[in-house]
Amino acid sequence: MSAPPDLARGVLVIRPLGWLTGGRISMRLSRRTLIACMGMGTASLVLMLMSLVSGDYGLPFSEVARALSGRGDGMAGMIVLEWRLPRALLALLLGAALGVSGAIFQSLTRNPLGSPDIIGFSAGAHTGALVVMLIFSGGYYETAVGALGGGIATAVAVYALTWRQGVDGFRLIVVGIGIAAMLSAANVWMIRKAELQVAMSAAMWAAGSLNGLGLDRLLPAALALALLMPAALMLARPLRQLELGDDAAMASGVSPERVRVCLALVGVALVALVTAAAGPIGFIALAAPQLARRLVRSAGVALVPSALMGGLLLIASDWAAQHAFGFQLPVGVMTFNVGGLYFIWLLVSEARK
Amino acid sequence: MTMPQARATENAGPQTRRRVLLMASGCAVLLLVCIASLIAGARTVSISTVAAALFAYDGGNADHIAIADYRLPRTLLGLMCGAAFGVSGALMQATTRNPLADPGLLGVNAGAAFFVTVAAGVFGVQAMGAQLGFAFLGAIAATLMVHALGSVGRDGATPLRLLLAGVAITAVLGGFGQAVTLLNPMAFDSLRVWMIGSLAGRDTGVVYAVAPFIVAGLMLALLVSPSMNAIALGEDQARALGTRIAGSRLMAAVSVTLLAGAATAAVGPIGFVGLMAPHVVRWLFGPDQRLVVAGTMVFAPILLISADILGRFLLRPGELEAGIVTAFVGAPVLILLVRRSKVSRL
């Protein structure tokens, strides 16, 4: 952090590790972005505390604080440190991954309806999981593997079919629509033909759920994110150049095709991570970038605010999924409700101004 | 608008001829497909039997019953709903200027699906006739909500706001619907059948019930299509050309709601037709919205009816539903076409 914050102009220049990188990595932050990000971070923390405190086994705040500092008694310590905390952290991390992935794809396709679904990953993952569950009656891990395989194969197929001396955003959208339509037709047909019980449990998986996820999921997910998030951030500037059009990007020294491939890879890897850990949690990748963008009033898609918004949405949805109805629902159901209602509120309040 | 257009038609003689030829061959193919739909199936009949069944119906003849009670309504539904899905998709893509737009974005499918879910889960309704009413009501209710949400504020219903409102309402309805289906096996079962759009098993009553809405919607679409050309230029240009933007958008929205709502209620969510047919027609006829709307009325039913015919033979002795075949037939065509070097965007 070298440059002094110049809050009077409403813009802040940050050069993290300036001595190390020679100031090559720098960010300009508007005051609004900074405040919005801090707001989203605070809200996430509050929700995290709420999800640590609330549950069937009621714990007062003081107990939770003691457990967090490592001085809690056995039962409370186990509940907080092994069950509730990993789940809350997982919600924040996976939500952030979805938010960034959505932001990448919306920027790549220059379409507010763009999302990882565009490249067919979600539909393919669903098909892979359904094949494993309905035809081979696979268990949890087999399903995750099937989903990853299906999703990645589909994404590769869509990208390859789009390729024609480069990948064009519009062509990517249309090819993605086509492949996704075929796969979802196959999906509804498989669900229709399956036994009702099996079909319903498949639908549970397809909703995406954090129920029962603990430390063993958190650590690999956190490791993968530690690699992917910096990669995404390093691509943030070329991404903005690309939004100006290929010619302008090329003029400023960005190679559009290479950046696009890297972006698509990072975007798909982020969704794949979430799908493997918790199933295909819907809507956050679509909603978080739009919500974040409206909140910070940025011109283009903003990665960091999208990540914060994604985490906030998922942890709020997970809290609601666990506690709003008195029984646990898959979080994927609540992301639609929480995200959708927030979206409606935002549209209305925006119109009032 | 008339002067430059008149000159354009004079200059583009060969192009006009090409378009007339395309349209005429489209109509011929549609006619052939309709006849094939009456003839083909588990019990394949001769064309003279079809004629006899239509014009000299004999209630004792099994072939006549199959044609008049099963294949005729099915063909008519394919014709009407194909046109309805296609044209509503074309209008959506034109008003929102977004190639991803389909009628589902206005909340039609979400509303219909939600009401079908609630009908089964809360009221225990699973009969198709009753489902149809619920689905239509749901579609209308959801589009009204989307428009109400999209048009609050000074700017009114701009395309982006409308899309986002559609996304939001679709998400909320979908979320609540999903919660109901995950907790209620009967609602889940009912929805998973409804989700697969199909032309089969609908009787003549369904045809009569939805025909007025679809015909009205198609007329409205033809009326509003000239002003869509101006809107495609952007809002300021359109206003400068004397287009009443709000009025045109409202008419387009009413048309989309009637068309997509009635068609979805009748045959379920076969959304892909609405997404794909306008793209293909645009690549064949160019971006003139009057041609796109008229062309879609011909080419979208071809896709839906041929998918339906194909489905009768794929899983013999059973049938594969038109909603599924449509995606498997239409998607490769769409991908092949978009890989050509020159495709017009919107």
XYZ file of C-alpha atoms in Angstrom:
699
model
C 0.000 0.000 0.000
C 2.141 2.886 -1.162
C 0.018 5.730 -2.490
C -1.780 7.781 0.125
C -5.537 7.399 -0.068
C -6.954 10.367 -1.916
C -10.483 10.134 -0.644
C -11.350 13.684 -1.600
C -11.293 12.722 -5.259
C -13.272 9.626 -4.506
C -10.581 7.431 -6.016
C -7.970 5.358 -4.276
C -4.919 3.754 -5.845
C -3.650 0.637 -4.161
C -0.382 -1.080 -4.999
C -0.245 -4.229 -2.939
C 3.303 -5.506 -2.341
C 4.602 -2.537 -4.313
C 8.237 -3.239 -3.343
C 7.917 -6.806 -4.592
C 6.198 -6.304 -7.915
C 7.660 -2.926 -8.764
C 4.161 -1.460 -8.629
C 3.004 -3.524 -11.567
C -0.063 -4.734 -9.756
C -2.223 -1.808 -8.835
C -5.895 -1.106 -8.442
C -7.980 1.995 -8.634
C -10.821 1.974 -6.204
C -13.644 4.413 -6.114
C -14.825 5.400 -2.661
C -18.192 3.868 -3.410
C -16.592 0.526 -4.293
C -14.572 0.576 -1.098
C -17.591 1.343 1.072
C -19.780 -1.200 -0.715
C -17.124 -3.895 -0.362
C -16.668 -3.130 3.307
C -20.433 -3.244 3.753
C -20.713 -6.631 2.053
C -17.797 -7.955 4.098
C -19.356 -6.786 7.354
C -22.735 -8.259 6.445
C -21.051 -11.578 5.618
C -19.278 -11.589 8.979
C -22.505 -10.858 10.830
C -24.266 -13.682 8.992
C -21.369 -15.980 9.741
C -21.660 -15.212 13.455
C -25.409 -15.771 13.247
C -24.917 -19.177 11.672
C -22.391 -20.064 14.386
C -24.824 -19.103 17.106
C -28.059 -20.546 15.747
C -28.998 -24.179 15.377
C -30.753 -27.033 17.124
C -28.115 -27.031 19.819
C -28.450 -23.457 21.039
C -25.185 -21.751 21.941
C -24.984 -18.255 23.418
C -22.540 -15.869 21.822
C -20.092 -16.119 24.729
C -19.824 -19.913 24.279
C -19.140 -19.466 20.566
C -16.454 -16.879 21.257
C -14.818 -19.208 23.776
C -14.933 -22.091 21.320
C -13.438 -19.956 18.569
C -10.524 -18.951 20.769
C -9.930 -22.647 21.436
C -11.020 -22.628 25.087
C -14.523 -24.010 24.664
C -15.710 -27.191 26.348
C -15.816 -30.411 24.316
C -19.337 -30.357 22.935
C -19.549 -26.659 22.097
C -16.040 -26.729 20.658
C -16.892 -29.615 18.374
C -20.159 -28.093 17.175
C -18.639 -24.715 16.458
C -15.216 -25.688 15.122
C -16.038 -28.894 13.277
C -19.600 -28.395 12.085
C -20.771 -24.818 11.952
C -17.568 -22.920 11.216
C -16.422 -25.070 8.262
C -19.886 -24.914 6.783
C -20.078 -21.128 7.120
C -16.597 -20.695 5.642
C -17.478 -23.085 2.838
C -20.580 -21.032 2.073
C -18.506 -17.836 1.850
C -15.799 -19.420 -0.321
C -18.082 -21.280 -2.694
C -20.316 -18.229 -3.025
C -17.287 -16.122 -3.900
C -16.200 -18.692 -6.483
C -19.641 -18.585 -8.103
C -19.687 -14.794 -8.095
C -16.312 -14.516 -9.816
C -17.139 -17.222 -12.315
C -20.389 -15.480 -13.234
C -18.608 -12.139 -13.585
C -16.060 -13.713 -15.927
C -18.676 -15.236 -18.197
C -20.880 -12.142 -18.261
C -17.879 -10.130 -19.319
C -16.709 -12.703 -21.881
C -20.088 -12.861 -23.593
C -20.866 -9.187 -22.923
C -24.325 -10.252 -21.917
C -26.040 -9.712 -18.554
C -27.616 -13.130 -18.995
C -24.241 -14.770 -19.425
C -23.257 -17.224 -16.730
C -21.274 -20.457 -16.504
C -24.443 -22.103 -17.828
C -23.620 -20.462 -21.140
C -20.722 -22.763 -21.773
C -22.904 -25.729 -20.919
C -21.106 -26.707 -17.735
C -24.183 -26.824 -15.504
C -26.344 -28.783 -17.927
C -23.489 -31.205 -18.597
C -22.773 -31.671 -14.898
C -26.454 -32.380 -14.307
C -26.483 -34.944 -17.105
C -23.326 -36.617 -15.787
C -24.727 -36.788 -12.270
C -28.098 -38.116 -13.461
C -26.426 -40.846 -15.508
C -24.385 -41.910 -12.487
C -27.332 -41.741 -10.090
C -30.130 -43.162 -12.219
C -28.321 -45.676 -14.417
C -25.362 -46.791 -12.277
C -26.983 -45.968 -8.881
C -23.735 -44.328 -7.748
C -23.172 -42.781 -4.329
C -22.006 -39.327 -3.276
C -18.451 -39.406 -4.618
C -19.350 -41.186 -7.838
C -21.983 -38.529 -8.414
C -19.461 -35.737 -7.907
C -17.070 -37.408 -10.341
C -19.853 -37.938 -12.881
C -20.897 -34.300 -12.566
C -17.355 -33.045 -13.057
C -16.800 -35.324 -16.026
C -20.061 -34.341 -17.673
C -19.545 -30.658 -17.022
C -15.985 -30.503 -18.275
C -16.727 -32.628 -21.345
C -19.620 -30.338 -22.220
C -17.622 -27.168 -21.708
C -14.855 -28.512 -23.942
C -17.388 -29.543 -26.577
C -19.053 -26.133 -26.566
C -15.719 -24.351 -26.831
C -14.528 -26.637 -29.617
C -17.773 -26.265 -31.576
C -17.546 -22.502 -31.214
C -13.948 -22.370 -32.411
C -13.609 -20.995 -35.894
C -10.430 -18.987 -36.171
C -11.074 -17.763 -32.687
C -14.030 -17.730 -30.366
C -16.683 -15.109 -30.847
C -18.943 -14.177 -27.934
C -22.165 -14.385 -29.917
C -21.286 -17.764 -31.416
C -20.382 -19.056 -27.958
C -23.817 -18.034 -26.700
C -25.682 -19.714 -29.544
C -23.674 -22.954 -29.429
C -24.072 -22.989 -25.647
C -27.850 -22.581 -25.981
C -27.994 -25.466 -28.428
C -25.937 -27.922 -26.406
C -27.614 -26.947 -23.148
C -31.054 -27.418 -24.737
C -30.147 -30.950 -25.855
C -28.731 -31.884 -22.475
C -31.653 -30.490 -20.505
C -34.046 -32.368 -22.776
C -32.125 -35.540 -21.958
C -32.213 -34.586 -18.262
C -35.974 -34.085 -18.010
C -36.466 -37.332 -19.908
C -34.226 -39.292 -17.533
C -36.008 -37.772 -14.531
C -39.361 -38.653 -16.077
C -38.389 -42.287 -16.659
C -36.829 -42.904 -13.243
C -38.564 -44.261 -10.149
C -40.206 -41.423 -8.215
C -38.005 -41.893 -5.120
C -34.768 -42.021 -7.104
C -35.830 -39.056 -9.194
C -36.571 -37.042 -6.053
C -33.182 -37.754 -4.500
C -31.580 -36.798 -7.810
C -33.525 -33.532 -7.637
C -32.200 -32.989 -4.105
C -28.645 -33.287 -5.392
C -29.444 -31.068 -8.354
C -30.601 -28.296 -6.039
C -27.130 -28.063 -4.498
C -26.732 -28.427 -0.765
C -24.281 -27.670 2.016
C -26.016 -30.011 4.453
C -23.546 -32.143 6.352
C -20.443 -30.685 4.732
C -17.508 -30.261 7.102
C -13.770 -29.841 7.360
C -12.972 -32.599 4.870
C -14.643 -30.551 2.111
C -13.438 -27.164 3.310
C -9.697 -27.825 3.068
C -9.505 -29.010 -0.575
C -11.936 -26.303 -1.621
C -9.894 -23.617 0.158
C -6.673 -24.888 -1.456
C -8.173 -24.879 -4.936
C -9.553 -21.383 -4.395
C -6.172 -20.156 -3.177
C -4.880 -21.020 -6.642
C -7.848 -19.928 -8.726
C -8.705 -16.587 -7.128
C -5.292 -14.948 -7.722
C -5.414 -16.264 -11.280
C -8.797 -14.610 -11.760
C -7.548 -11.344 -10.233
C -4.504 -11.312 -12.481
C -6.826 -11.662 -15.461
C -9.008 -8.806 -14.238
C -7.177 -6.111 -16.166
C -6.987 -7.947 -19.519
C -10.663 -8.733 -18.957
C -11.465 -5.036 -18.788
C -9.391 -4.414 -21.917
C -11.359 -7.142 -23.713
C -14.598 -5.357 -22.845
C -13.401 -2.497 -25.033
C -13.376 -4.814 -28.024
C -10.728 -7.093 -29.503
C -9.004 -4.371 -31.517
C -8.627 -2.011 -28.590
C -7.439 -4.864 -26.401
C -4.854 -5.912 -28.956
C -3.642 -2.333 -29.267
C -2.949 -2.267 -25.545
C -0.913 -5.445 -25.699
C -3.503 -8.060 -24.768
C -3.818 -11.189 -26.864
C -7.603 -11.676 -26.977
C -7.711 -15.384 -27.794
C -5.216 -16.387 -25.127
C -6.922 -14.273 -22.465
C -10.307 -15.661 -23.414
C -9.125 -19.259 -23.124
C -7.536 -18.530 -19.741
C -10.671 -16.770 -18.520
C -12.943 -19.579 -19.662
C -10.653 -22.116 -17.970
C -10.624 -20.236 -14.669
C -14.385 -19.659 -14.870
C -15.158 -23.306 -15.497
C -12.687 -24.474 -12.848
C -14.431 -22.275 -10.278
C -17.882 -23.715 -11.035
C -16.463 -27.220 -11.211
C -15.068 -26.756 -7.729
C -18.458 -25.708 -6.370
C -20.261 -28.524 -8.180
C -17.867 -31.113 -6.815
C -18.144 -29.811 -3.265
C -21.837 -29.041 -2.956
C -23.645 -29.847 -6.197
C -24.794 -27.294 -8.744
C -25.879 -24.315 -6.662
C -27.894 -22.169 -9.021
C -28.496 -18.483 -9.603
C -25.596 -16.965 -7.646
C -23.317 -16.872 -10.672
C -26.054 -15.071 -12.585
C -27.209 -12.689 -9.870
C -24.082 -11.786 -7.890
C -22.237 -9.881 -10.664
C -25.386 -7.931 -11.557
C -26.139 -7.088 -7.939
C -22.526 -6.143 -7.212
C -22.358 -3.995 -10.286
C -25.461 -2.100 -9.285
C -24.176 -1.669 -5.768
C -20.774 -0.261 -6.719
C -22.113 1.441 -9.876
C -19.147 0.294 -11.905
C -19.179 0.524 -15.680
C -18.115 -3.043 -16.304
C -18.180 -6.301 -14.435
C -16.266 -6.078 -11.172
C -14.572 -9.226 -9.890
C -13.912 -8.449 -6.223
C -17.362 -7.012 -5.462
C -18.890 -9.973 -7.331
C -16.941 -12.359 -5.141
C -18.046 -10.604 -1.952
C -21.643 -10.486 -3.156
C -21.555 -14.178 -4.065
C -20.284 -15.116 -0.625
C -22.853 -12.914 1.063
C -25.713 -14.380 -0.988
C -24.689 -17.967 -0.352
C -24.194 -17.607 3.389
C -27.506 -15.752 3.703
C -29.236 -18.448 1.640
C -27.629 -21.190 3.686
C -28.753 -19.603 6.931
C -32.290 -19.334 5.556
C -32.188 -22.899 4.222
C -31.257 -24.194 7.672
C -33.406 -22.082 9.906
C -36.198 -20.291 8.038
C -38.662 -23.187 7.808
C -37.820 -25.317 10.796
C -36.384 -28.076 8.613
C -33.305 -28.169 6.400
C -33.816 -27.435 2.723
C -31.090 -27.725 0.090
C -29.403 -24.317 -0.117
C -29.947 -24.253 -3.898
C -33.663 -23.691 -3.294
C -32.983 -20.702 -1.113
C -30.418 -19.070 -3.402
C -33.231 -18.565 -5.885
C -35.505 -17.079 -3.246
C -32.966 -14.927 -1.426
C -31.202 -13.793 -4.591
C -34.466 -13.232 -6.459
C -36.106 -11.236 -3.672
C -33.000 -9.104 -3.252
C -32.973 -8.567 -6.994
C -36.592 -7.425 -6.929
C -35.920 -5.069 -4.039
C -32.912 -3.633 -5.855
C -34.857 -3.054 -9.067
C -37.628 -1.291 -7.169
C -35.323 0.877 -5.088
C -33.284 1.769 -8.159
C -36.436 2.953 -9.873
C -37.380 5.184 -6.932
C -34.302 7.362 -7.392
C -40.106 4.747 -43.993
C -41.951 3.985 -47.245
C -39.716 5.816 -49.712
C -36.376 4.188 -48.926
C -38.074 0.848 -48.643
C -39.694 1.139 -52.049
C -36.325 1.998 -53.535
C -34.708 -0.893 -51.692
C -37.193 -3.358 -53.157
C -36.576 -2.034 -56.662
C -32.848 -2.436 -56.319
C -32.940 -5.785 -54.638
C -34.864 -7.657 -57.327
C -32.981 -10.957 -57.040
C -33.087 -10.811 -53.270
C -36.834 -10.297 -53.256
C -37.245 -13.217 -55.622
C -35.089 -15.328 -53.361
C -37.226 -14.403 -50.363
C -40.486 -15.150 -52.161
C -39.048 -18.482 -53.231
C -37.913 -19.269 -49.693
C -41.305 -18.358 -48.262
C -43.163 -20.384 -50.899
C -40.995 -23.447 -50.343
C -41.394 -22.988 -46.586
C -45.181 -23.030 -46.984
C -44.953 -26.114 -49.217
C -42.782 -27.940 -46.678
C -45.190 -26.956 -43.903
C -48.117 -28.377 -45.881
C -46.222 -31.618 -46.528
C -45.259 -31.910 -42.872
C -48.888 -31.396 -41.806
C -50.073 -34.113 -44.189
C -47.299 -36.430 -42.995
C -48.361 -35.769 -39.420
C -51.901 -36.924 -40.277
C -50.662 -40.032 -42.094
C -47.726 -41.310 -40.077
C -47.639 -43.022 -36.726
C -48.176 -46.374 -35.040
C -51.079 -46.923 -37.458
C -49.962 -45.527 -40.823
C -52.872 -44.742 -43.139
C -53.233 -43.765 -46.790
C -53.823 -40.205 -47.878
C -57.269 -41.076 -49.211
C -58.244 -42.351 -45.758
C -57.097 -39.021 -44.302
C -59.247 -37.154 -46.812
C -62.194 -39.395 -46.038
C -61.738 -38.947 -42.295
C -61.659 -35.173 -42.663
C -64.490 -34.703 -45.146
C -66.657 -37.809 -44.791
C -66.168 -38.870 -41.197
C -67.283 -42.371 -40.297
C -67.518 -42.868 -36.530
C -67.260 -46.654 -36.878
C -63.935 -46.641 -38.716
C -60.912 -47.018 -36.417
C -58.645 -45.162 -38.834
C -61.070 -42.253 -38.980
C -61.222 -42.091 -35.190
C -57.421 -42.129 -34.916
C -57.132 -39.308 -37.417
C -59.953 -37.064 -36.248
C -59.506 -37.538 -32.499
C -55.747 -37.906 -32.165
C -53.752 -36.822 -35.178
C -55.826 -33.805 -36.218
C -55.735 -32.048 -32.825
C -52.083 -32.921 -32.495
C -51.249 -31.484 -35.916
C -53.316 -28.360 -35.301
C -51.625 -27.870 -31.941
C -48.223 -28.296 -33.570
C -49.154 -25.701 -36.159
C -50.524 -23.160 -33.693
C -48.136 -23.677 -30.819
C -45.121 -23.846 -33.115
C -46.064 -20.487 -34.597
C -46.890 -19.119 -31.151
C -43.579 -20.142 -29.544
C -41.600 -18.986 -32.568
C -43.251 -15.595 -32.972
C -43.194 -14.825 -29.262
C -39.479 -15.634 -29.290
C -38.922 -13.373 -32.288
C -40.743 -10.498 -30.595
C -38.829 -11.006 -27.359
C -35.499 -10.970 -29.167
C -36.523 -7.867 -31.086
C -37.843 -5.824 -28.155
C -35.024 -6.720 -25.791
C -32.409 -6.706 -28.555
C -30.901 -9.769 -26.924
C -30.199 -13.009 -28.828
C -30.638 -14.997 -25.628
C -34.168 -13.783 -25.037
C -36.984 -16.276 -25.196
C -40.553 -16.039 -23.919
C -39.474 -17.955 -20.835
C -37.592 -14.853 -19.740
C -40.832 -12.963 -19.230
C -41.683 -15.534 -16.612
C -44.145 -17.503 -18.751
C -42.683 -20.937 -18.057
C -41.900 -20.166 -14.437
C -45.427 -18.904 -13.777
C -47.064 -21.828 -15.546
C -44.806 -24.379 -13.836
C -45.377 -22.773 -10.439
C -49.152 -22.899 -10.820
C -49.006 -26.513 -12.046
C -46.894 -27.356 -8.981
C -49.254 -25.579 -6.611
C -52.272 -27.140 -8.315
C -50.856 -30.601 -7.696
C -49.193 -29.980 -4.338
C -51.834 -27.873 -2.639
C -55.115 -28.635 -4.437
C -54.297 -32.157 -5.606
C -55.122 -31.361 -9.245
C -53.358 -33.590 -11.768
C -55.895 -33.841 -14.622
C -54.666 -32.314 -17.860
C -57.736 -30.156 -18.492
C -57.519 -28.510 -15.091
C -53.741 -28.194 -15.402
C -54.224 -26.234 -18.614
C -56.256 -23.569 -16.862
C -53.784 -23.296 -14.010
C -50.834 -23.110 -16.398
C -52.440 -20.318 -18.438
C -53.346 -18.346 -15.325
C -49.828 -18.795 -13.994
C -48.249 -17.648 -17.231
C -50.403 -14.509 -17.333
C -49.878 -13.735 -13.653
C -46.101 -14.086 -13.928
C -45.805 -11.891 -17.025
C -47.970 -9.238 -15.376
C -45.670 -9.320 -12.345
C -42.586 -9.073 -14.541
C -44.012 -6.079 -16.369
C -45.119 -4.378 -13.197
C -41.648 -4.815 -11.732
C -39.885 -3.931 -14.965
C -41.769 -0.704 -15.495
C -41.599 0.928 -12.068
C -39.642 4.139 -12.198
C -39.257 6.987 -14.609
C -37.686 5.224 -17.571
C -40.487 2.705 -17.848
C -39.907 -0.792 -19.139
C -36.492 -0.646 -20.770
C -35.372 -3.958 -22.262
C -32.638 -4.551 -19.703
C -34.902 -3.841 -16.750
C -37.521 -6.137 -18.224
C -34.992 -8.947 -18.644
C -33.705 -8.524 -15.112
C -37.236 -8.372 -13.726
C -37.956 -11.593 -15.604
C -34.851 -13.216 -14.165
C -35.819 -12.125 -10.641
C -39.462 -13.253 -10.794
C -38.488 -16.519 -12.496
C -35.970 -17.175 -9.734
C -38.395 -16.524 -6.882
C -41.208 -18.586 -8.413
C -38.744 -21.343 -9.303
C -37.319 -21.383 -5.790
C -40.691 -21.660 -4.083
C -41.860 -24.199 -6.649
C -38.749 -26.284 -6.097
C -39.253 -26.188 -2.343
C -42.815 -27.479 -2.834
C -41.751 -30.261 -5.208
C -38.902 -31.434 -2.983
C -41.283 -31.787 -0.052
C -44.308 -33.148 -1.913
C -43.862 -36.252 -4.102
C -47.216 -35.749 -5.814
C -46.312 -32.236 -6.929
C -42.897 -33.501 -8.045
C -44.433 -36.274 -10.105
C -46.948 -33.940 -11.687
C -44.296 -31.378 -12.566
C -41.818 -33.842 -14.032
C -44.480 -35.027 -16.472
C -45.546 -31.491 -17.337
C -41.949 -30.298 -17.812
C -41.617 -32.447 -20.923
C -43.600 -30.600 -23.521
C -45.651 -32.871 -25.749
C -48.274 -32.568 -28.461
C -49.708 -36.004 -27.726
C -52.841 -36.764 -25.745
C -54.505 -33.365 -26.125
C -58.061 -33.505 -27.460
C -59.920 -31.127 -29.737
C -61.169 -29.204 -26.721
C -57.635 -28.006 -26.011
C -57.329 -26.792 -29.598
C -60.536 -24.772 -29.327
C -59.547 -23.430 -25.913
C -56.227 -21.945 -26.990
C -56.960 -21.059 -30.637
C -58.544 -17.621 -29.989
C -55.619 -16.471 -27.844
C -53.009 -17.659 -30.320
C -54.757 -16.190 -33.366
C -55.168 -12.849 -31.585
C -51.546 -12.927 -30.520
C -50.321 -13.651 -34.052
C -52.400 -10.809 -35.529
C -51.030 -8.426 -32.933
C -47.491 -9.594 -33.709
C -47.934 -8.884 -37.412
C -49.342 -5.446 -36.595
C -46.486 -4.507 -34.319
C -43.633 -5.970 -36.387
C -43.017 -2.855 -38.570
C -42.278 -0.722 -35.519
C -39.877 -3.407 -34.260
C -37.626 -2.440 -37.165
C -37.406 1.087 -35.817
C -36.844 -0.128 -32.254
C -33.961 -2.275 -33.487
C -32.141 0.941 -34.420
C -32.099 2.006 -30.807
C -34.489 4.051 -28.744
C -33.444 7.532 -29.869
C -33.481 6.681 -33.569
C -36.843 4.993 -33.199
C -38.291 8.047 -31.508
C -36.828 10.278 -34.212
C -38.555 8.141 -36.834
C -41.867 8.739 -35.097
C -42.327 5.359 -33.448
C -44.333 5.268 -30.265
C -41.907 3.148 -28.312
C -43.931 2.558 -25.176
C -47.018 1.690 -27.193
C -45.175 -0.719 -29.473
C -43.472 -2.405 -26.548
C -46.788 -2.799 -24.769
C -48.399 -4.364 -27.847
C -45.445 -6.712 -28.274
C -45.653 -7.684 -24.617
C -49.379 -8.415 -24.832
C -48.769 -10.506 -27.928
C -45.916 -12.455 -26.299
C -48.013 -13.128 -23.218
C -50.996 -14.393 -25.212
C -48.884 -16.540 -27.512
C -46.442 -18.050 -25.072
C -48.997 -18.366 -22.271
C -51.553 -20.194 -24.414
C -48.986 -22.412 -26.127
C -47.245 -23.338 -22.874
C -50.585 -24.124 -21.277
C -51.554 -26.336 -24.209
C -48.381 -28.351 -24.794
C -46.000 -27.553 -21.948
C -42.721 -25.640 -22.029
C -41.194 -26.322 -25.458
C -39.103 -23.192 -25.191
C -36.366 -24.112 -27.615
C -38.577 -23.423 -30.638
C -38.956 -19.806 -29.612
C -35.228 -19.426 -29.073
C -34.081 -21.091 -32.241
C -36.608 -20.474 -34.998
C -36.167 -16.666 -35.077
C -32.381 -17.011 -35.387
C -32.704 -19.364 -38.349
C -35.336 -17.222 -40.040
C -33.204 -14.122 -39.531
C -30.286 -15.823 -41.231
C -32.544 -16.826 -44.140
C -34.466 -13.583 -44.604
C -32.285 -10.874 -43.114
C -33.065 -8.596 -40.203
C -36.361 -7.057 -41.415
C -38.693 -7.831 -38.508
C -41.801 -8.066 -40.714
C -40.140 -10.898 -42.607
C -38.787 -12.440 -39.416
C -42.254 -12.591 -37.847
C -43.927 -13.874 -41.006
C -41.141 -16.368 -41.690
C -41.173 -17.655 -38.129
C -44.899 -18.396 -38.442
C -44.002 -20.827 -41.237
C -40.671 -22.255 -40.135
C -41.263 -22.728 -36.395
C -44.248 -25.082 -36.911
C -42.163 -27.090 -39.400
C -39.624 -27.724 -36.638
C -42.224 -28.617 -34.015
C -44.386 -30.866 -36.213
C -41.456 -32.736 -37.743
C -40.022 -33.274 -34.263
C -43.408 -34.673 -33.235
C -43.546 -37.024 -36.239
C -39.992 -38.206 -35.625
C -40.826 -38.847 -31.973
C -43.560 -41.299 -32.996
C -40.947 -43.594 -34.551
C -37.917 -43.240 -32.285
C -38.998 -45.336 -29.307
C -41.423 -47.804 -30.832
C -43.804 -49.007 -29.583
C -43.690 -45.962 -27.269
C -43.243 -42.337 -28.288
C -40.596 -39.753 -27.556
C -42.170 -36.430 -26.604
C -41.931 -33.514 -29.056
C -40.322 -31.309 -26.427
C -37.315 -33.618 -26.307
C -37.026 -34.337 -30.016
C -37.248 -30.605 -30.781
C -34.067 -29.954 -28.848
C -32.237 -32.889 -30.408
C -33.284 -31.952 -33.943
C -33.075 -28.198 -33.567
C -29.817 -27.797 -31.684
C -27.510 -29.376 -34.300
C -29.167 -27.274 -37.012
C -28.650 -24.156 -34.923
C -24.987 -24.985 -34.288
C -24.299 -25.793 -37.929
C -25.887 -22.518 -38.997
C -24.029 -20.370 -36.490
C -20.732 -21.865 -37.638
C -21.240 -20.465 -41.118
C -19.049 -17.452 -41.638
C -21.763 -14.854 -42.083
C -24.548 -14.747 -39.566
C -26.470 -11.625 -38.735
C -26.642 -10.902 -35.067
C -29.893 -9.154 -34.459
